[in-house]
PDB file of C-alpha atoms in Angstrom:
ATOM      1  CA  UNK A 230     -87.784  38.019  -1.226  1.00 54.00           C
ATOM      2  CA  UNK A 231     -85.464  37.452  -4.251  1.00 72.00           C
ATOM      3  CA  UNK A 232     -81.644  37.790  -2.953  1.00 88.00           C
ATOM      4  CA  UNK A 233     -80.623  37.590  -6.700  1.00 91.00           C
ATOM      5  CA  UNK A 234     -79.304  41.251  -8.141  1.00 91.00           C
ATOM      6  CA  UNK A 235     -81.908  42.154 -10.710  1.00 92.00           C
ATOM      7  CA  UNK A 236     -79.424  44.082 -12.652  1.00 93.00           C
ATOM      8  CA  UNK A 237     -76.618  41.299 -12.534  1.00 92.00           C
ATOM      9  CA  UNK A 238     -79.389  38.437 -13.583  1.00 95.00           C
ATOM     10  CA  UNK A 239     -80.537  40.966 -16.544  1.00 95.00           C
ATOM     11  CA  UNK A 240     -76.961  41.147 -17.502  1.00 95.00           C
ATOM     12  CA  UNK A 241     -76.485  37.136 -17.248  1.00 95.00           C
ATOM     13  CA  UNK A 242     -80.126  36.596 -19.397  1.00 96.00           C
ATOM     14  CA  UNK A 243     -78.840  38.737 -22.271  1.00 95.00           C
ATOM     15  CA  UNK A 244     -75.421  37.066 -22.725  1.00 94.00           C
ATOM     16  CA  UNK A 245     -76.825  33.533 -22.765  1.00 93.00           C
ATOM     17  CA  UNK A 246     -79.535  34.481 -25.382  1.00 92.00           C
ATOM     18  CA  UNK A 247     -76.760  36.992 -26.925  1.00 90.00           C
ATOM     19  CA  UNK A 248     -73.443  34.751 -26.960  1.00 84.00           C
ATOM     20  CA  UNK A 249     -74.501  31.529 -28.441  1.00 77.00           C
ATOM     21  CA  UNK A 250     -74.351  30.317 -31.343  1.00 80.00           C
ATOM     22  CA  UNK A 251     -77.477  30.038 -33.659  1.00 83.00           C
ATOM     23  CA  UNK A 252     -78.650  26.271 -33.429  1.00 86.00           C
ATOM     24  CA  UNK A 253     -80.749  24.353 -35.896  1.00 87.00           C
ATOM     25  CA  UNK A 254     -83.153  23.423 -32.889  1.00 89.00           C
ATOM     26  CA  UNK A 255     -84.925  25.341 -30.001  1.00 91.00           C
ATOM     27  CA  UNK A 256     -82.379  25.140 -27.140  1.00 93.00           C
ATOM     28  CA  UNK A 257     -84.043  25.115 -23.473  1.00 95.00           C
ATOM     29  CA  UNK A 258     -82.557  27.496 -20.827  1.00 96.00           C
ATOM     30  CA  UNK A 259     -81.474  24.882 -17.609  1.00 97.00           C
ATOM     31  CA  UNK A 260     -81.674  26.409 -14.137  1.00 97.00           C
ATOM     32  CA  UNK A 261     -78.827  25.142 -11.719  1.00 96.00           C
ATOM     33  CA  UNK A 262     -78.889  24.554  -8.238  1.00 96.00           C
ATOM     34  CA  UNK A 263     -75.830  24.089  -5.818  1.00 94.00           C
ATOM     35  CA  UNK A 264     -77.587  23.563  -2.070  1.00 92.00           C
ATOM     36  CA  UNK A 265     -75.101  23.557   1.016  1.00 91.00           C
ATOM     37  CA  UNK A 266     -75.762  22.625   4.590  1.00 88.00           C
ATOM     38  CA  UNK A 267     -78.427  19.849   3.402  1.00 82.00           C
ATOM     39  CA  UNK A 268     -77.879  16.629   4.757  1.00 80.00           C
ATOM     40  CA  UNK A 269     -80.485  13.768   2.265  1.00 76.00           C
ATOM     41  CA  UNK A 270     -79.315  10.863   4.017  1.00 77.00           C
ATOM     42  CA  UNK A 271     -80.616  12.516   7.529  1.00 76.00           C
ATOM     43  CA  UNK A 272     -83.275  15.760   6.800  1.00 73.00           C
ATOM     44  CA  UNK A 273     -86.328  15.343   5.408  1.00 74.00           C
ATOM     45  CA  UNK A 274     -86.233  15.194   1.407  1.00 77.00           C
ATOM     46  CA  UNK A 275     -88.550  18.036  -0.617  1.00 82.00           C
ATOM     47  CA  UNK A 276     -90.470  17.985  -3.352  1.00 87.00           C
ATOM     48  CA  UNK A 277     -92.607  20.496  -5.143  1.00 93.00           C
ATOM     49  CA  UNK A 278     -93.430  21.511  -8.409  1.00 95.00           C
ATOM     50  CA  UNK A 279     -94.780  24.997  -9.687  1.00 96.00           C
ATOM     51  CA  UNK A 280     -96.238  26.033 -12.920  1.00 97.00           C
ATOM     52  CA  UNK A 281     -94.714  28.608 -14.474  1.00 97.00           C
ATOM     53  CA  UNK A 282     -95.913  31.512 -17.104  1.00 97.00           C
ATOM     54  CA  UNK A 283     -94.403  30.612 -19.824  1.00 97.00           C
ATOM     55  CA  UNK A 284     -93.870  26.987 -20.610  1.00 97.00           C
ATOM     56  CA  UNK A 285     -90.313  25.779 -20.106  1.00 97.00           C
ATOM     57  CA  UNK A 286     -91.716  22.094 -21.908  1.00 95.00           C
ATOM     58  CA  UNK A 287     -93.377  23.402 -24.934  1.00 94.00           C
ATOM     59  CA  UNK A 288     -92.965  19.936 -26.807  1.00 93.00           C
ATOM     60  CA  UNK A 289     -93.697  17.676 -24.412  1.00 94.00           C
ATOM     61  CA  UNK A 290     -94.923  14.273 -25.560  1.00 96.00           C
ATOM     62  CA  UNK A 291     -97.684  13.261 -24.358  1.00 97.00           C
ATOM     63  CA  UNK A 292    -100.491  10.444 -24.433  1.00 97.00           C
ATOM     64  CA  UNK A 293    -103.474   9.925 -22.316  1.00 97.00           C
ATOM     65  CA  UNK A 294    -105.141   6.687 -21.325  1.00 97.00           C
ATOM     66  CA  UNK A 295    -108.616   7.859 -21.015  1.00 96.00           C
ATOM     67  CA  UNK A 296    -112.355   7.513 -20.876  1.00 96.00           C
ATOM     68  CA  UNK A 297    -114.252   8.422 -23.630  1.00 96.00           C
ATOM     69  CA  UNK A 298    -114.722  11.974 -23.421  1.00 96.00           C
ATOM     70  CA  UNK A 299    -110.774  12.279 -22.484  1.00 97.00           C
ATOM     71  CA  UNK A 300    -109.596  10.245 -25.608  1.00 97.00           C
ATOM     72  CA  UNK A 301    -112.453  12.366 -27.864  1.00 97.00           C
ATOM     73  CA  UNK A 302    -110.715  15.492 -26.365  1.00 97.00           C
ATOM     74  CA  UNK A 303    -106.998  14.333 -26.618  1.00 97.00           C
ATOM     75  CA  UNK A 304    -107.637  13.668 -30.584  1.00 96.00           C
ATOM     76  CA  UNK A 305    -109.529  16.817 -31.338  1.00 96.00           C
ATOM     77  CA  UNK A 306    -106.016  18.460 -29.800  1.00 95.00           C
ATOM     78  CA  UNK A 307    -103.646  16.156 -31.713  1.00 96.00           C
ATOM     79  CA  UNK A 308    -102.375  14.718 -28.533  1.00 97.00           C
ATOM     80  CA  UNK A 309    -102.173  10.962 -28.695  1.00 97.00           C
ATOM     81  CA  UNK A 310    -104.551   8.783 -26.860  1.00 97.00           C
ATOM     82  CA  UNK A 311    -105.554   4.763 -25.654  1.00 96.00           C
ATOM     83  CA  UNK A 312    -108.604   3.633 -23.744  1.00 95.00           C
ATOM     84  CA  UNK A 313    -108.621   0.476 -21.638  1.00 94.00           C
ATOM     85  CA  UNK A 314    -109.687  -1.372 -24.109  1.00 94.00           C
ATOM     86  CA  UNK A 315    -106.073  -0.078 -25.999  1.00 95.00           C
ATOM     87  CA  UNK A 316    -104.357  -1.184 -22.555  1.00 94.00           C
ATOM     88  CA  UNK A 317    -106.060  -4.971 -22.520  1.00 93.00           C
ATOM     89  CA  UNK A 318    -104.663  -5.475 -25.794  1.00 93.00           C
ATOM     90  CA  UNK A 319    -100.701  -5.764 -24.294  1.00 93.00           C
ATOM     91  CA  UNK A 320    -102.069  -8.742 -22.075  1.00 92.00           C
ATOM     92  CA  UNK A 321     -99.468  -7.158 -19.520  1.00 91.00           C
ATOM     93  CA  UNK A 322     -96.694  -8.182 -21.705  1.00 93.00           C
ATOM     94  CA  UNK A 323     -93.675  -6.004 -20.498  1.00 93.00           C
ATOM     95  CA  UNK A 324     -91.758  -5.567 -24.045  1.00 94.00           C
ATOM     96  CA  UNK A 325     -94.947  -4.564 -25.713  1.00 94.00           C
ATOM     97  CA  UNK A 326     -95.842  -1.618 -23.018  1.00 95.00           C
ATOM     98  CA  UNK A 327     -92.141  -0.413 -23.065  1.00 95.00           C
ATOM     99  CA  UNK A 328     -92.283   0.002 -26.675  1.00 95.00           C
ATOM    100  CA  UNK A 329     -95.335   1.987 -26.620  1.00 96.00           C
ATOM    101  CA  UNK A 330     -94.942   4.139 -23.768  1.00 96.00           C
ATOM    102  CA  UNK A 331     -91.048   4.930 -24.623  1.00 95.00           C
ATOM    103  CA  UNK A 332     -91.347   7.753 -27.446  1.00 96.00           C
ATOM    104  CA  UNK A 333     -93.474   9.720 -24.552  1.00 97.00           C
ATOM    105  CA  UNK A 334     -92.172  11.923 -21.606  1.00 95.00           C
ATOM    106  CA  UNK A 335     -95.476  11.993 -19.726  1.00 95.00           C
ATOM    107  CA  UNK A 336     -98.247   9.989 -19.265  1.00 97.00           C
ATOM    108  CA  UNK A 337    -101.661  10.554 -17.889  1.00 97.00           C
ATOM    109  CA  UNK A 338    -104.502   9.262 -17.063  1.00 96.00           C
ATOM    110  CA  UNK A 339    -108.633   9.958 -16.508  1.00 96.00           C
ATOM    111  CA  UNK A 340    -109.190   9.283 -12.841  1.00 94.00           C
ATOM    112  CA  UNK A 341    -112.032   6.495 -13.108  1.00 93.00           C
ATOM    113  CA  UNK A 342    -109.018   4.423 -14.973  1.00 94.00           C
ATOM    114  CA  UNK A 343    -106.018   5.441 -12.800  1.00 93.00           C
ATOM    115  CA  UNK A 344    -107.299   2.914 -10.492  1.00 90.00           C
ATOM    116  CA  UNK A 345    -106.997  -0.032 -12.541  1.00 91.00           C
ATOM    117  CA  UNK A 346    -103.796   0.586 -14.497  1.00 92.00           C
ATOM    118  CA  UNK A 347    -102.073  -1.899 -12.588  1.00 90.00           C
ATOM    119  CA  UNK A 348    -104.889  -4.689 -13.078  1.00 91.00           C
ATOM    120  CA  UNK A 349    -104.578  -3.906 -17.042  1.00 91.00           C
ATOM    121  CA  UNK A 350    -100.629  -3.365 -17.083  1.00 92.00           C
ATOM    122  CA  UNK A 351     -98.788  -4.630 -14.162  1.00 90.00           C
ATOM    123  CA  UNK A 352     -96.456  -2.419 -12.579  1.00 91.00           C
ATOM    124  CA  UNK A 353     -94.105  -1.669 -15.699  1.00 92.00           C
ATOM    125  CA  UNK A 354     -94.897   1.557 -16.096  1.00 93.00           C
ATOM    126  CA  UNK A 355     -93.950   2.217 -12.438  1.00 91.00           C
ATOM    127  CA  UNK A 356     -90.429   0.314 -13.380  1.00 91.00           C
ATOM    128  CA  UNK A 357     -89.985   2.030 -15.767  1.00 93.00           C
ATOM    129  CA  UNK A 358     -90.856   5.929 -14.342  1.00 91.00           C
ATOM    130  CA  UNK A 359     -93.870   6.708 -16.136  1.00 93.00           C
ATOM    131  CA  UNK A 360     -96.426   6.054 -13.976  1.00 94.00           C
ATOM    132  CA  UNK A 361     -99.540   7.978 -14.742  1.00 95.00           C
ATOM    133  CA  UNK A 362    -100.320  11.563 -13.772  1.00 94.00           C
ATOM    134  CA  UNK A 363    -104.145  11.547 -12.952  1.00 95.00           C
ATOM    135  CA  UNK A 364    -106.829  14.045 -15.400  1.00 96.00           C
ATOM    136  CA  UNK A 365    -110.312  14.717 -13.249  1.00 94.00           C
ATOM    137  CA  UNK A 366    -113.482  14.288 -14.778  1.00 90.00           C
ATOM    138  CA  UNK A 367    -113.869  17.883 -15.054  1.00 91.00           C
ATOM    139  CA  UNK A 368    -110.590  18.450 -16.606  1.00 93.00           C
ATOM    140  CA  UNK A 369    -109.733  18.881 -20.394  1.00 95.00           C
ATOM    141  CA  UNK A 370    -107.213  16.620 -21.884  1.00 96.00           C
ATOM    142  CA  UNK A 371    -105.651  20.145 -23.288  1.00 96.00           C
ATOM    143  CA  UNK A 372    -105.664  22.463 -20.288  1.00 95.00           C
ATOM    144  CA  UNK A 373    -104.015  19.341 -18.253  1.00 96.00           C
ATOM    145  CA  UNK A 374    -101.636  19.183 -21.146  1.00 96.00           C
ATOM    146  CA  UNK A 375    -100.785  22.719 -20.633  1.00 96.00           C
ATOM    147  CA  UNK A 376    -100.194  22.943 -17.104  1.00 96.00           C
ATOM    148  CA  UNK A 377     -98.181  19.544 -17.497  1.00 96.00           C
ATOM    149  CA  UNK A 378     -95.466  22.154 -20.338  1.00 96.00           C
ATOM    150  CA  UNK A 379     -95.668  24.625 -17.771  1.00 97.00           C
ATOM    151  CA  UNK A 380     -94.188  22.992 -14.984  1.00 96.00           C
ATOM    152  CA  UNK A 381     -91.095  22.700 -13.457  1.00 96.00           C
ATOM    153  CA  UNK A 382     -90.623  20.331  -9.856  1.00 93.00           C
ATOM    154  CA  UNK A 383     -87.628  20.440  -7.625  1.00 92.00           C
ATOM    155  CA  UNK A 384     -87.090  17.104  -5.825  1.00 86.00           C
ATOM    156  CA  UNK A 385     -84.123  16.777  -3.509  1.00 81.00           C
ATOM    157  CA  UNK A 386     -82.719  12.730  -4.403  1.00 79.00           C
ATOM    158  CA  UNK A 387     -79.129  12.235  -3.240  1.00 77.00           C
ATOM    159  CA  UNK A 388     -76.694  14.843  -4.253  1.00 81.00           C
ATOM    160  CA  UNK A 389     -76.973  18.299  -3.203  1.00 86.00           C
ATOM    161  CA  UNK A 390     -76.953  19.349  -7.152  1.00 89.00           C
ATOM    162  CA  UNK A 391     -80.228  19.388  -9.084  1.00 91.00           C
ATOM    163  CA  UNK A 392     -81.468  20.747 -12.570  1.00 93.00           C
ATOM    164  CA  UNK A 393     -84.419  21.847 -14.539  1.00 94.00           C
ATOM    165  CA  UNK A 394     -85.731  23.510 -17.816  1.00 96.00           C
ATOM    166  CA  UNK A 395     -86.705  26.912 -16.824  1.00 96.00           C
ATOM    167  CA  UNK A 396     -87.700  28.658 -20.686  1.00 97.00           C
ATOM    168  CA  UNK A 397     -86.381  28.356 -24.273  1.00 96.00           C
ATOM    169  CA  UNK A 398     -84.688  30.707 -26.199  1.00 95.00           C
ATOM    170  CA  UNK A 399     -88.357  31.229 -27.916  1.00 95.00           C
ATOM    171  CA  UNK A 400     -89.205  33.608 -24.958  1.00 96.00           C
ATOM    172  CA  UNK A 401     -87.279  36.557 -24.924  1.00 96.00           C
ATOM    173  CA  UNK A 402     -85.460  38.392 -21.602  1.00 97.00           C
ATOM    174  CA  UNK A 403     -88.109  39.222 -19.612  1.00 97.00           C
ATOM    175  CA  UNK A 404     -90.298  35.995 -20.091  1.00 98.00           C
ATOM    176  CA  UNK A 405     -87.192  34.271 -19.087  1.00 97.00           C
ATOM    177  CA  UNK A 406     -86.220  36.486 -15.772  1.00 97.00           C
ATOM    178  CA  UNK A 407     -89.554  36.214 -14.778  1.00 97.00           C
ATOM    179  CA  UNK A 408     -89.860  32.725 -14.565  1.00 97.00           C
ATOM    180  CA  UNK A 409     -86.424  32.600 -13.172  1.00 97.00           C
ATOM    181  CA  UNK A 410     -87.244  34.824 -10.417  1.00 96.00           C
ATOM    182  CA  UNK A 411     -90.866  32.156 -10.119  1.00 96.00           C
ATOM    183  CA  UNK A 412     -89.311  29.019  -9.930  1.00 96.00           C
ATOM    184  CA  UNK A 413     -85.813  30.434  -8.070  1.00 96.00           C
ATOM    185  CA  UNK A 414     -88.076  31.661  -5.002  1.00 95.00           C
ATOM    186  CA  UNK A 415     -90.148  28.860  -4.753  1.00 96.00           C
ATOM    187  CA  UNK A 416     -87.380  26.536  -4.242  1.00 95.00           C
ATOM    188  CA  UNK A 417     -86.479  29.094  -1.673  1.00 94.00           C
ATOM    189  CA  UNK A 418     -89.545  28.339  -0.122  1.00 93.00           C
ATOM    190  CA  UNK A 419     -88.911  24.440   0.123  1.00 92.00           C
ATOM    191  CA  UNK A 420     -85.546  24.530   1.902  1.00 90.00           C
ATOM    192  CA  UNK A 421     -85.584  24.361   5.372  1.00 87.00           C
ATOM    193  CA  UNK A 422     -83.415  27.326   5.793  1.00 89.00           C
ATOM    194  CA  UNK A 423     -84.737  29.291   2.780  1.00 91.00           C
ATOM    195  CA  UNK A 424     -81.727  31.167   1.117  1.00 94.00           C
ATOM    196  CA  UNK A 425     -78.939  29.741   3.428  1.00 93.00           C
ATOM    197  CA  UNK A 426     -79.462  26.681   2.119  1.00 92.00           C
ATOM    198  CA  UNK A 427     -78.632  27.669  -2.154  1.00 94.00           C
ATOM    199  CA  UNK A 428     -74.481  27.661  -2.543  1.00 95.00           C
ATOM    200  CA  UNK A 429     -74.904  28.594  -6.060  1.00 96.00           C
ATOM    201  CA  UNK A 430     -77.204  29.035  -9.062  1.00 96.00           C
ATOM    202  CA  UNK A 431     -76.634  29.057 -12.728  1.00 97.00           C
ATOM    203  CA  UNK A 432     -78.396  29.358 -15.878  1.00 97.00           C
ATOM    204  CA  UNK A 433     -77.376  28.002 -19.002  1.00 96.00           C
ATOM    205  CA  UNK A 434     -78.639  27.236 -22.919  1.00 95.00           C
ATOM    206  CA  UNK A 435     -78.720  23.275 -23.552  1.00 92.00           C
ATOM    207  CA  UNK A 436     -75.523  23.428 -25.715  1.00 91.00           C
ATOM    208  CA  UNK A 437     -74.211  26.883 -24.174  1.00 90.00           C
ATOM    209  CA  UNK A 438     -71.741  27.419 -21.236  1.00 92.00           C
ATOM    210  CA  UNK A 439     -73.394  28.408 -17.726  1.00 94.00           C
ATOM    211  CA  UNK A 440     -73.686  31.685 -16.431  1.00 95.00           C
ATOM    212  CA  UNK A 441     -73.571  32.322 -12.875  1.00 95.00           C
ATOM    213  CA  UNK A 442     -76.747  34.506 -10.899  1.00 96.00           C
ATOM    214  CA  UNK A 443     -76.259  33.590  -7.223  1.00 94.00           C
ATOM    215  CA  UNK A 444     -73.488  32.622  -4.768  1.00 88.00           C
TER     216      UNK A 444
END
């Protein structure tokens, strides 16, 4: 159960989308999180990631390294694609698999050539933090794609601070609270001691001051 105050986050969503100024881009609405009585260097460290129902990553670069079908699919969608005969071509040379996996801010992959991505590329794009996400068989490059914009993952590192996209100002109030409320209680869920363990929470617009919902 949400300990947020419905009315006081209603208030807090309509003077973010209200207050700022009018941008010449889509700004994203951040989520975040102050934990307290956390210890990372001795309790365990969580992860988790939920999708959400509206997509907080609506232009989220993608490109899959797929099988036939996958690449067939990922071009019929406009989403950019490479088989392994794409991935041979670098010959493992770092520089060259930098440059083309940089302009992208995910990666996946069709599950019959997950396996052999190190064999064709090394381990740069594990250096480098874009290791593959894997697409099943049965999956379709653009469902994967979708579920990939629509989620958000908490991951507890060092600090007891932490950060995601949670909407845009394309979705209005409501869209917004509601996948506020979402995300806010799942992380609830991950923390050993549930809502004792959130100091504060915060949203704010990517150029816009923060706005305070909890704590």
């Amino acid at each position: 159960m949400s300990k947020i105050n419905p009315d006081y986050l209603r208030k807090a969503i309509n003077e973010l989308v209200t207050q700022g100024k009018k941008r010449k881009f889509v700004e994203t609405v951040e989520l975040q999180i102050g934990l307290r009585d956390y210890d990372p260097e001795k309790e365990k460290r969580f992860s988790g990631a939920i999708r959400l129902p509206f997509a907080p990553y609506p232009n989220l670069k993608v490109c899959v390294i797929g099988t036939a079908i996958h690449c067939e699919q990922a071009q019929k969608a406009g989403i950019d694609s490479i088989d392994s005969d794409g991935l041979k071509k670098f010959n493992k040379e770092k520089k060259l698999i930098k440059k083309w996996a940089k302009p992208y801010d995910l990666i996946l992959a069709s599950d019959s050539i997950i396996k052999n991505i190190q064999k064709l590329l090394g381990n740069t794009l594990n250096q480098i933090g874009k290791f593959p996400l894997v697409i099943r068989e049965n999956d379709t490059v653009l469902e994967k794609v979708e579920e990939m914009r629509g989620t958000v993952r908490f991951q507890l590192k060092k600090v007891l601070c932490m950060g995601t996209a949670i909407a845009t100002l394309k979705h209005n109030e409501d869209e917004i609270r509601k996948n506020i409320t979402i995300a806010v209680n799942f992380l609830v869920s991950l923390l050993k001691k549930g809502w004792q363990n959130i100091n504060t929470l915060h949203i704010k617009t990517t150029m816009g001051k923060p706005f305070r919902i909890y704590g």
